[in-house]
XYZ file of C-alpha atoms in Angstrom:
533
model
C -101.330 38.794 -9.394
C -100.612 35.000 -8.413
C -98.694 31.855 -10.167
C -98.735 29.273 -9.783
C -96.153 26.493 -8.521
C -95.531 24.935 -12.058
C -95.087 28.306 -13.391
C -92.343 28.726 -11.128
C -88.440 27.650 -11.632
C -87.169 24.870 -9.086
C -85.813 26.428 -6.291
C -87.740 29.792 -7.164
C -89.800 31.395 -4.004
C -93.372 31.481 -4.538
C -94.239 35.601 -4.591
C -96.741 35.884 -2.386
C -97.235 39.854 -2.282
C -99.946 42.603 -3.042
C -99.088 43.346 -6.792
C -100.179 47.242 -6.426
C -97.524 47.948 -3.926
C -95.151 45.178 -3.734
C -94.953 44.278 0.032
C -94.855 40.683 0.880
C -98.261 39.566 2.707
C -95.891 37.245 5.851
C -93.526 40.157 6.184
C -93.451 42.667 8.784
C -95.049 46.333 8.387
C -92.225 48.592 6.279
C -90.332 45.663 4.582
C -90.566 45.871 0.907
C -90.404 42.412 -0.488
C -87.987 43.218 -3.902
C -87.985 39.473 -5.057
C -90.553 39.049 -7.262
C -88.932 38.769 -10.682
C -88.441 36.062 -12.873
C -85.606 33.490 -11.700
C -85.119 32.295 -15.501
C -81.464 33.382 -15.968
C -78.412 30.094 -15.626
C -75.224 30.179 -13.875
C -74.134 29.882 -17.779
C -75.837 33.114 -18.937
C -74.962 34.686 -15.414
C -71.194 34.342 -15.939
C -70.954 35.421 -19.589
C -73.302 38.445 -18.805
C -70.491 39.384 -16.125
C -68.054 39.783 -18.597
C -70.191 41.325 -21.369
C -71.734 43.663 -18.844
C -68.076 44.919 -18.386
C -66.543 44.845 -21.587
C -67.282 47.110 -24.049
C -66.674 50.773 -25.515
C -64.564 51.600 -22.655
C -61.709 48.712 -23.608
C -62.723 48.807 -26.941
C -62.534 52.403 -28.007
C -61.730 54.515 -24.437
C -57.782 53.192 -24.363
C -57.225 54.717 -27.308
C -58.489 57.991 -25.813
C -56.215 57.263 -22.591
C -53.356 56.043 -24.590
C -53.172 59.248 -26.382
C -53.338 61.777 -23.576
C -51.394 59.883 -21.162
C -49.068 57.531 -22.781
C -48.663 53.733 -22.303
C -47.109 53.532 -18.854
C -50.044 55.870 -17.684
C -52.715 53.887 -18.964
C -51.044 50.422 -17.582
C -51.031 52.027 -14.083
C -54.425 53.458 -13.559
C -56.094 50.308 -15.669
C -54.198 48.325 -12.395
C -55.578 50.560 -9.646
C -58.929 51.152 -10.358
C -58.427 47.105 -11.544
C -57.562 46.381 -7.756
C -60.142 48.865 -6.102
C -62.970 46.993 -8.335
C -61.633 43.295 -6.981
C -62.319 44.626 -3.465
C -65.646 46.301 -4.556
C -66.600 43.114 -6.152
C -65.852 40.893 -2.896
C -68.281 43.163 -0.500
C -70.864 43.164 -3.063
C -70.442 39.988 -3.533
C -70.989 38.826 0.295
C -74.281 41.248 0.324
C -75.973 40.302 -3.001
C -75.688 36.091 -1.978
C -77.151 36.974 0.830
C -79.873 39.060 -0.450
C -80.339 38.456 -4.419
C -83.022 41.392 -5.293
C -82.541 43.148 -8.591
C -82.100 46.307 -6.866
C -78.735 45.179 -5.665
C -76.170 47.418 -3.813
C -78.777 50.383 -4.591
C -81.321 48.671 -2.722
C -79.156 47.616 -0.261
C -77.640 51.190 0.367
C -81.220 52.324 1.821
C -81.914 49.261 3.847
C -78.208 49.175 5.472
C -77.373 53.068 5.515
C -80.070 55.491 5.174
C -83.595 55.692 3.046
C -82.245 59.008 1.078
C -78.880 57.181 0.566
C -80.769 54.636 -1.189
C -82.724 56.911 -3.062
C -79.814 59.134 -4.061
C -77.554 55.820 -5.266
C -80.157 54.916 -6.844
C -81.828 57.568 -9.141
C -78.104 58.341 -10.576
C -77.197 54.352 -11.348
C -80.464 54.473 -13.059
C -79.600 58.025 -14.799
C -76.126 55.759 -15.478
C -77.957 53.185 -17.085
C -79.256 54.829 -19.654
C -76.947 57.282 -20.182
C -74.490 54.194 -20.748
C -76.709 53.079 -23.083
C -76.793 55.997 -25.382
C -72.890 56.266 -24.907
C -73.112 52.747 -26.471
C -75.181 53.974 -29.350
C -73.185 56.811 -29.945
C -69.985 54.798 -30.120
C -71.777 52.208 -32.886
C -71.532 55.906 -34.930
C -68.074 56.492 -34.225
C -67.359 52.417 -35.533
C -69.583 52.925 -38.688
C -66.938 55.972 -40.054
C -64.476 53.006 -40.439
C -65.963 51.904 -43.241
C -68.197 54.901 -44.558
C -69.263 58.755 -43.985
C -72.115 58.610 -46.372
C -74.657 56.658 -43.999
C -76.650 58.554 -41.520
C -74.799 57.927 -37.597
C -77.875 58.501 -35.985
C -80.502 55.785 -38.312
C -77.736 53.366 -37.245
C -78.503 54.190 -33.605
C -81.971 53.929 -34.265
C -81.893 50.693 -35.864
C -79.946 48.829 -32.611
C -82.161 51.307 -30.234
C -85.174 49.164 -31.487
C -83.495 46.128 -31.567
C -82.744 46.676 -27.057
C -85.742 47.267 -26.775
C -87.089 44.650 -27.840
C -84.678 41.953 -26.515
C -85.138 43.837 -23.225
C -88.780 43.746 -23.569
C -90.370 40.026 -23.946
C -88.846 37.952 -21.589
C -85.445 37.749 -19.353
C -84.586 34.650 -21.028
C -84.369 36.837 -24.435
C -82.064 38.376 -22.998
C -79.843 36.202 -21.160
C -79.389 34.278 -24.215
C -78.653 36.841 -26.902
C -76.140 38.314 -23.988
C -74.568 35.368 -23.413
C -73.923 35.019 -27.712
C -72.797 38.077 -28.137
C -70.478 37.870 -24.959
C -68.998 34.429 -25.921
C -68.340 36.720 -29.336
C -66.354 39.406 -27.352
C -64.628 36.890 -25.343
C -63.256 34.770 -28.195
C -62.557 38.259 -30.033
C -60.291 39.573 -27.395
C -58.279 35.918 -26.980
C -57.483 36.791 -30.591
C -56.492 39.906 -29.840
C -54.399 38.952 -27.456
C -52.422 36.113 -29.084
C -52.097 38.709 -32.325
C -50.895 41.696 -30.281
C -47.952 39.331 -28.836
C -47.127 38.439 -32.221
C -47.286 41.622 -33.786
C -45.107 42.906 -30.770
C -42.261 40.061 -31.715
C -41.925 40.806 -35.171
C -45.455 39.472 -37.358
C -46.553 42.725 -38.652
C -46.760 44.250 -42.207
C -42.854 45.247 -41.730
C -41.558 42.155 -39.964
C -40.250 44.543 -37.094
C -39.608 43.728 -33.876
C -41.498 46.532 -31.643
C -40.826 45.612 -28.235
C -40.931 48.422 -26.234
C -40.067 51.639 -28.741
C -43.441 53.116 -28.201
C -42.391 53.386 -24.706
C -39.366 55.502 -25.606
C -40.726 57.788 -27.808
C -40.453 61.505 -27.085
C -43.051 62.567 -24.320
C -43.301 58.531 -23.705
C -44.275 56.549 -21.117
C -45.910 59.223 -19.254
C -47.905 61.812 -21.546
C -49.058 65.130 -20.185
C -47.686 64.988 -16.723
C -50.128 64.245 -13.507
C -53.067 66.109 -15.308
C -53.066 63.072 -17.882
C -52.203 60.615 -15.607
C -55.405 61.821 -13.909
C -57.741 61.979 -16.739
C -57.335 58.142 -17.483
C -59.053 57.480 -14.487
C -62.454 58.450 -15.470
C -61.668 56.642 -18.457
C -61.073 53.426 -16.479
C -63.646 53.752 -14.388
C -65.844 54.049 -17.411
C -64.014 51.030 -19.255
C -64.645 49.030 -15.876
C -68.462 49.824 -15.319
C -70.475 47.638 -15.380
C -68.645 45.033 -13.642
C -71.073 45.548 -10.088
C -73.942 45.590 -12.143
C -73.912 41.960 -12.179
C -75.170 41.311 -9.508
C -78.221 43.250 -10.354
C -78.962 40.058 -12.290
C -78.822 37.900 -8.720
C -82.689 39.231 -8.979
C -83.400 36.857 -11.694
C -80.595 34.251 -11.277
C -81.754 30.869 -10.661
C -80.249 29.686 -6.620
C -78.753 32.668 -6.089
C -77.077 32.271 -3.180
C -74.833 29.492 -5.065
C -74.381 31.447 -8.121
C -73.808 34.522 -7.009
C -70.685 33.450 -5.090
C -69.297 31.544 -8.105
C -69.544 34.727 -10.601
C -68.300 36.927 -8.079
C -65.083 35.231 -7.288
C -64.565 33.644 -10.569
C -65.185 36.459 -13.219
C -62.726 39.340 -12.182
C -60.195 37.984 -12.756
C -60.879 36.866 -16.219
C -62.279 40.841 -16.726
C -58.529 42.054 -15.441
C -56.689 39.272 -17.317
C -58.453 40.809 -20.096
C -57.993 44.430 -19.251
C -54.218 44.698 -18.032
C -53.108 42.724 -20.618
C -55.215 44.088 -23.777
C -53.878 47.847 -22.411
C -49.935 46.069 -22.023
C -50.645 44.883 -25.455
C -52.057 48.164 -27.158
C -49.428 50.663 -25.313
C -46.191 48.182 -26.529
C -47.980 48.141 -30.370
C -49.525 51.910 -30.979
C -47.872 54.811 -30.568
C -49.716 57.474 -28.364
C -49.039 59.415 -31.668
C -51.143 57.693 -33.514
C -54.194 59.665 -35.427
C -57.649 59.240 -34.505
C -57.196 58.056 -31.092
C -59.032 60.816 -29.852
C -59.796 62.871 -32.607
C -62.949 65.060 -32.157
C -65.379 63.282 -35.105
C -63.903 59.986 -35.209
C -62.548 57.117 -33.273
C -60.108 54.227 -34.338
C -60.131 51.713 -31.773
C -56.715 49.972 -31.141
C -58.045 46.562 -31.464
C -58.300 47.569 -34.804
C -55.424 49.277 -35.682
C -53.132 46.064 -33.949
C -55.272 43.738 -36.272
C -54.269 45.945 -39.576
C -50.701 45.572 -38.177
C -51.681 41.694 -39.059
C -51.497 42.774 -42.981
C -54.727 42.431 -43.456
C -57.880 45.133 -44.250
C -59.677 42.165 -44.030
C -58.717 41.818 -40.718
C -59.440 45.689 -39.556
C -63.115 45.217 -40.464
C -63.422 42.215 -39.364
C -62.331 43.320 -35.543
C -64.628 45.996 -36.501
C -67.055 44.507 -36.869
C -66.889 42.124 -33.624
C -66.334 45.430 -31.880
C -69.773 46.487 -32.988
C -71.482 43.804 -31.858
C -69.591 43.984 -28.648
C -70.664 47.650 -27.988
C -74.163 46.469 -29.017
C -73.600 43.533 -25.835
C -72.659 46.421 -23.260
C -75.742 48.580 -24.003
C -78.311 45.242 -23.989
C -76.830 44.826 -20.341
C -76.802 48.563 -18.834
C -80.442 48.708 -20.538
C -81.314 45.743 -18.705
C -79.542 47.050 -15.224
C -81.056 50.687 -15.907
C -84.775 49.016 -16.421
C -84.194 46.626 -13.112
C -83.216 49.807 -11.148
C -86.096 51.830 -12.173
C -88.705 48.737 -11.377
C -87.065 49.053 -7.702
C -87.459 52.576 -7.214
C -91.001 52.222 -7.684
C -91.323 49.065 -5.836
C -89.889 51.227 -3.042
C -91.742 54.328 -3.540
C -89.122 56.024 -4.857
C -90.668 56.458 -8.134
C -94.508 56.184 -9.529
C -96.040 52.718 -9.246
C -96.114 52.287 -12.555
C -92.252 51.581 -13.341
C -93.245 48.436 -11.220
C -95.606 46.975 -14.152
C -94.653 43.339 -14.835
C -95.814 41.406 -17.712
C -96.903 37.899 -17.774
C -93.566 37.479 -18.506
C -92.916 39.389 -15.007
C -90.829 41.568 -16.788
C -91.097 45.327 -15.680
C -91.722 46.523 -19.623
C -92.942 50.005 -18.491
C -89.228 50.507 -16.571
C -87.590 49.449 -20.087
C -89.474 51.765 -22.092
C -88.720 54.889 -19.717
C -84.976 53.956 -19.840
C -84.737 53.645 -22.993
C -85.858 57.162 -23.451
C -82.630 58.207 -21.831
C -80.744 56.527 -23.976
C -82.361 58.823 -26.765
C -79.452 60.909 -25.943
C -77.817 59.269 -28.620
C -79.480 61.450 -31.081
C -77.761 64.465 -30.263
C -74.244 63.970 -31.835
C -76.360 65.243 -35.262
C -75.850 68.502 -33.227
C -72.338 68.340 -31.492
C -70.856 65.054 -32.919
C -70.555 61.710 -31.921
C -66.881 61.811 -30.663
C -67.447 65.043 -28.683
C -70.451 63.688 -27.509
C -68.986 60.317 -26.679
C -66.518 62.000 -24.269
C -68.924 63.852 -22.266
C -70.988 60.587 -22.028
C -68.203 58.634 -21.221
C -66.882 61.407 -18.321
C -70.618 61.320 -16.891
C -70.729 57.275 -16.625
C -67.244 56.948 -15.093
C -67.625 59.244 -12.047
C -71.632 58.051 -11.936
C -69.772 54.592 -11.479
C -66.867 55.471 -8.745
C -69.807 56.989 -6.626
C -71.407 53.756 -7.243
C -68.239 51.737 -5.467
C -67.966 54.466 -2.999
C -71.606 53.111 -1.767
C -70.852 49.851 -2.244
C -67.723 50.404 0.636
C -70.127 52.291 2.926
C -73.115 50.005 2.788
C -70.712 47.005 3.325
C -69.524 48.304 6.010
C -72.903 48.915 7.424
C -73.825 45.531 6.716
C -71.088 43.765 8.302
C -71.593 45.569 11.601
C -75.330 44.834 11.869
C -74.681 41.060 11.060
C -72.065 41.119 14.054
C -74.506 42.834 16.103
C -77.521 40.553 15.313
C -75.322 37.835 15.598
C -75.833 36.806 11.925
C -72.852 36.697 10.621
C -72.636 32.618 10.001
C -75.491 32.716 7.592
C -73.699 34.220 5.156
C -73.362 32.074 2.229
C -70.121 34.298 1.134
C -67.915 35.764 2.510
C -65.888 39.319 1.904
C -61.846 38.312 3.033
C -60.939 41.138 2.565
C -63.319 43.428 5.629
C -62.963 45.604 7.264
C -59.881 46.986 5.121
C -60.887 46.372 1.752
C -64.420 48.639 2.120
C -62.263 51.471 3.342
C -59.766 51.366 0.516
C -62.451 51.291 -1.742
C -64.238 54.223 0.077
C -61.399 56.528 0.770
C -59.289 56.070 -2.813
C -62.281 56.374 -4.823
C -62.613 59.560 -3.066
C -59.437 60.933 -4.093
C -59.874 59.404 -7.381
C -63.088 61.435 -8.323
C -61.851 64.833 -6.495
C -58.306 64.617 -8.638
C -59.265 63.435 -11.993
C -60.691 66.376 -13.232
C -57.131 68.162 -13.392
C -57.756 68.431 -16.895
C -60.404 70.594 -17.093
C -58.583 73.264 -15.134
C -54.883 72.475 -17.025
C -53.803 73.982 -18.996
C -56.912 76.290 -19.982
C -60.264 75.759 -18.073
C -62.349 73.902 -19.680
C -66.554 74.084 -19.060
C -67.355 71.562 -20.792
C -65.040 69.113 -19.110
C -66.092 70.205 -15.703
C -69.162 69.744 -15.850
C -68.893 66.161 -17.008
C -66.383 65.042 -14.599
C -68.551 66.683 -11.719
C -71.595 66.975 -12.221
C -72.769 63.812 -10.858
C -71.483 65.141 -7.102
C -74.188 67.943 -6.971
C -76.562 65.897 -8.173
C -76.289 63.004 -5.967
C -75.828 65.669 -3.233
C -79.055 67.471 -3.894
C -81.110 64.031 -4.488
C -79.687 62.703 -0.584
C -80.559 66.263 0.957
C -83.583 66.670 -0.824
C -84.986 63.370 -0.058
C -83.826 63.528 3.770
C -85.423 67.054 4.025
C -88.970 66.072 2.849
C -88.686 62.465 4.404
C -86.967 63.676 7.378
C -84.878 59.926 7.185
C -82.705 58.762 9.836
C -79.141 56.780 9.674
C -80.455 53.164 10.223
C -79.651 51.585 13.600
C -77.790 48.449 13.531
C -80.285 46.697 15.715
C -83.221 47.392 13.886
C -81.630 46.785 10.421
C -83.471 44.509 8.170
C -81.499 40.963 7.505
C -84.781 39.227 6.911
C -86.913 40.294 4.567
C -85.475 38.695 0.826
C -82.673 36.815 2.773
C -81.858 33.718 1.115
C -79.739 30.656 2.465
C -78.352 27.701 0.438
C -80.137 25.289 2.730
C -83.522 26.955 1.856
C -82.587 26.159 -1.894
C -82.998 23.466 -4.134
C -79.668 22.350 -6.210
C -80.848 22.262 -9.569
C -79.469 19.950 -12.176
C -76.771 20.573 -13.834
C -77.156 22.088 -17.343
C -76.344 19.397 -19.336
C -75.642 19.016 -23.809
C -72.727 21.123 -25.867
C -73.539 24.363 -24.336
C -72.861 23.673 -20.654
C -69.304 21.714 -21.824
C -68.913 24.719 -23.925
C -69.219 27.062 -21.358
C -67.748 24.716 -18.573
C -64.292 24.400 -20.727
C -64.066 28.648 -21.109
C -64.864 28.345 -16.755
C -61.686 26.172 -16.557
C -59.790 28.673 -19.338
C -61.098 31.953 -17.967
């Protein structure tokens, strides 16, 4: 396969590579040249995918979950710790992925800087995360439909939308960047509402002109609901509500310059995601009690948005948030279908799966990889068997550990990385740099350890629970038997720092051409909510 140079994006390398096994024809023996997807996604579609990637069921419908088994003070806590352990997550990945933009990301990076079955363990279960985010997603559109009506099939729903990813997923990257960055700019918007209402529903503009303040903190069992075990459990549920946020920079594979993007989003987009988080959860534990039903009821869910926008006076109101909240959950699964599909096209580009999942259209989209991950997200279809909101836990306990291993990597590989730069002595090329190393990769190594061996209190308190269990651990075997497996028959070795590869993909702002600047209402648009957000 060849293009050529007008096909290509300013500023976009020229893949030069054999197309049946992906290995770049002026690099060494070994080195697996990653970068050759199209570079056809904006620093304004970059930035708003951050935030949809990140913001979906988990805000949307898991705090009601956490507010009712562990109270408002509970929720606020966690929401800020795993908050803080994702900033310094976000910095290390960060420095790596400007460095080296590939779509395979920190999972790529984890077998070039650590070991080849670390890689191939991280991997396979982000992948398996992908699409079992996906189907969580799909599951939850179910769960949002009973608002309105029980009398229309969950599961055609989820087959309607399931065709719909697909598709956008399927054509062309700039499909999706641009119906992402829509439906994002929706969800933003939607939650700035939300905000601004939930103050002044808190002050005294609900249906019974009350001034709520803090009550729902003092209510009996309130702040702190269920003791350490539900304390605990709202960890997974954070971790789930926060997924997605390192995924962006799976998108630095088919960013246009990279290495001055990536730096931007990185610093820039956290803190909008926890301005949003901390102070949608302050907002929804002062308004709702954790007594409130269908929080976490085992058919149904009622998110909190739209209770607080009922509070308003209006039904209107409720299915209006509704329905934003459905489009919103529609966002997340577009982007962990897109991650899911890049991570699969990796694996096979580094022989970690069959060549096939490497297929790119003339589009040099890897449609083969989005077809097989979509299958995953058939999972959806079983809540006709168990139902949706059972099902929706389990999915949701399986995606938030699959994502806390996923930081845990993150720590170790940056740590890897870091010491082979020093070592090469090539630590000046990066084009970004992580403030907070050595520290900040430990802290997220060692809590998110703790984290993941301690949130699954609740399946042992106060009854044992199987079902439980194996959601919030399951993942650990797993990933354990992928790593030993894959060592055994590959007999792998721990990567020395001297021989590590900082060449192959490496890309430096010099070696880049600044684009122009995206100019018309769109780019002001999106330049005013940069200055805002």
């Amino acid at each position: 396969m060849s293009y050529n140079d007008h096909n290509l994006e300013a500023g976009e390398k020229v893949p030069t590579y054999d197309d049946v096994n992906g290995r770049a024809s002026d690099e060494r023996p070994g080195a697996v040249n990653s970068d050759l997807l199209s570079r056809k996604l904006s620093a304004r579609q970059v930035q708003m995918i951050a935030i949809g990637g990140t913001i979906g069921t988990g805000l949307f419908l898991g705090t009601g979950k956490s507010l009712a088994v562990a109270g408002p003070a509970s929720m606020l806590i966690a929401y800020l710790i795993v908050g803080a352990i994702v900033f310094v997550t976000m910095l290390s990945l960060g420095e790596m992925s400007s460095f080296i933009p590939v779509a395979g990301s920190f999972c790529t990076f984890a077998g070039r800087f650590v070991d080849d079955a670390f890689g191939f363990a991280i991997t396979w279960q982000y992948f398996i995360n992908d699409g079992v985010s996906t189907a969580s997603d799909l599951v939850a559109l179910q769960l949002l439909l009973k608002y309105w009506t029980d009398n229309f099939p969950g599961w055609a729903l989820s087959l309607i939308f399931w065709f719909v990813l697909i598709a956008a997923n399927i054509v062309t990257v700039a499909v999706y960047g641009e119906l992402e960055y829509w439906l994002s700019l929706l969800k933003v918007i939607t939650i700035v509402i939300f905000i601004l209402l939930g103050i002044a529903v808190n002050a005294g503009g609900n249906i019974a002109h009350h001034y709520i303040g803090g009550e729902n903190w003092r209510l009996p069992g309130a702040p702190f609901v269920g003791g350490f075990g539900g304390f605990a459990t709202v960890f997974v549920t954070a971790a789930f509500a926060y997924g997605g946020t390192e995924s962006i920079a799976i998108t630095a594979g088919e960013t246009k310059n990279p290495t001055r993007n990536m730096p931007r989003v990185v610093k820039n987009v956290f803190w909008r995601i926890l301005l949003f988080y901390i102070l949608s959860v302050l907002l929804i534990g002062l308004n709702i009690p954790y007594t409130y039903p269908d929080l976490n009821s085992r058919s149904t869910r009622t998110s909190p948005f739209t209770i607080i926008f009922e509070q308003v006076g209006s039904q209107v109101a409720g299915s209006f948030i509704n329905a934003v909240i459905l489009t919103s959950v529609l966002s997340a699964g577009n982007h962990a279908l897109f991650a899911g599909t890049r991570l699969l096209y990796t694996l096979a580009q580094e022989g970690h799966a069959p060549k096939v999942f490497g297929s790119l259209n003339r589009n040099r989209v890897p449609w083969v990889a989005v077809l097989a991950t979509s299958v995953i997200s058939g999972l959806c279809f079983g809540s006709s068997f168990v139902g949706a909101g059972d099902l929706w836990n389990w999915l949701q306990n399986i995606v938030g550990v699959s994502n806390q291993l996923s930081w845990i990597s993150i720590g170790i590989t940056s740590l890897r990385f870091r010491a082979a730069l020093e070592r090469q002595g090539k630590t000046h090329l990066l084009p970004f740099k992580n403030w907070t190393y050595p520290w900040g990769p430990w802290i997220c190594v060692v809590l998110n350890i703790v984290i993941v061996l301690v949130q699954g209190w609740s399946s042992f308190s106060p009854e044992f629970s199987p079902v439980d269990f194996v959601g919030l651990y399951i993942c650990l075997p797993f990933v354990l038997i992928l790593y030993v497996g894959w060592k055994l028959v590959k007999r792998t070795k721990l990567v020395s720092l001297d021989e590590m590869d900082l060449e192959t993909d490496v890309h430096t702002v010099e070696e880049e051409k600044e684009l122009p600047e995206e100019t018309g209402w769109l780019a002001k648009g999106n330049r005013a909510l940069g200055w805002l957000f």
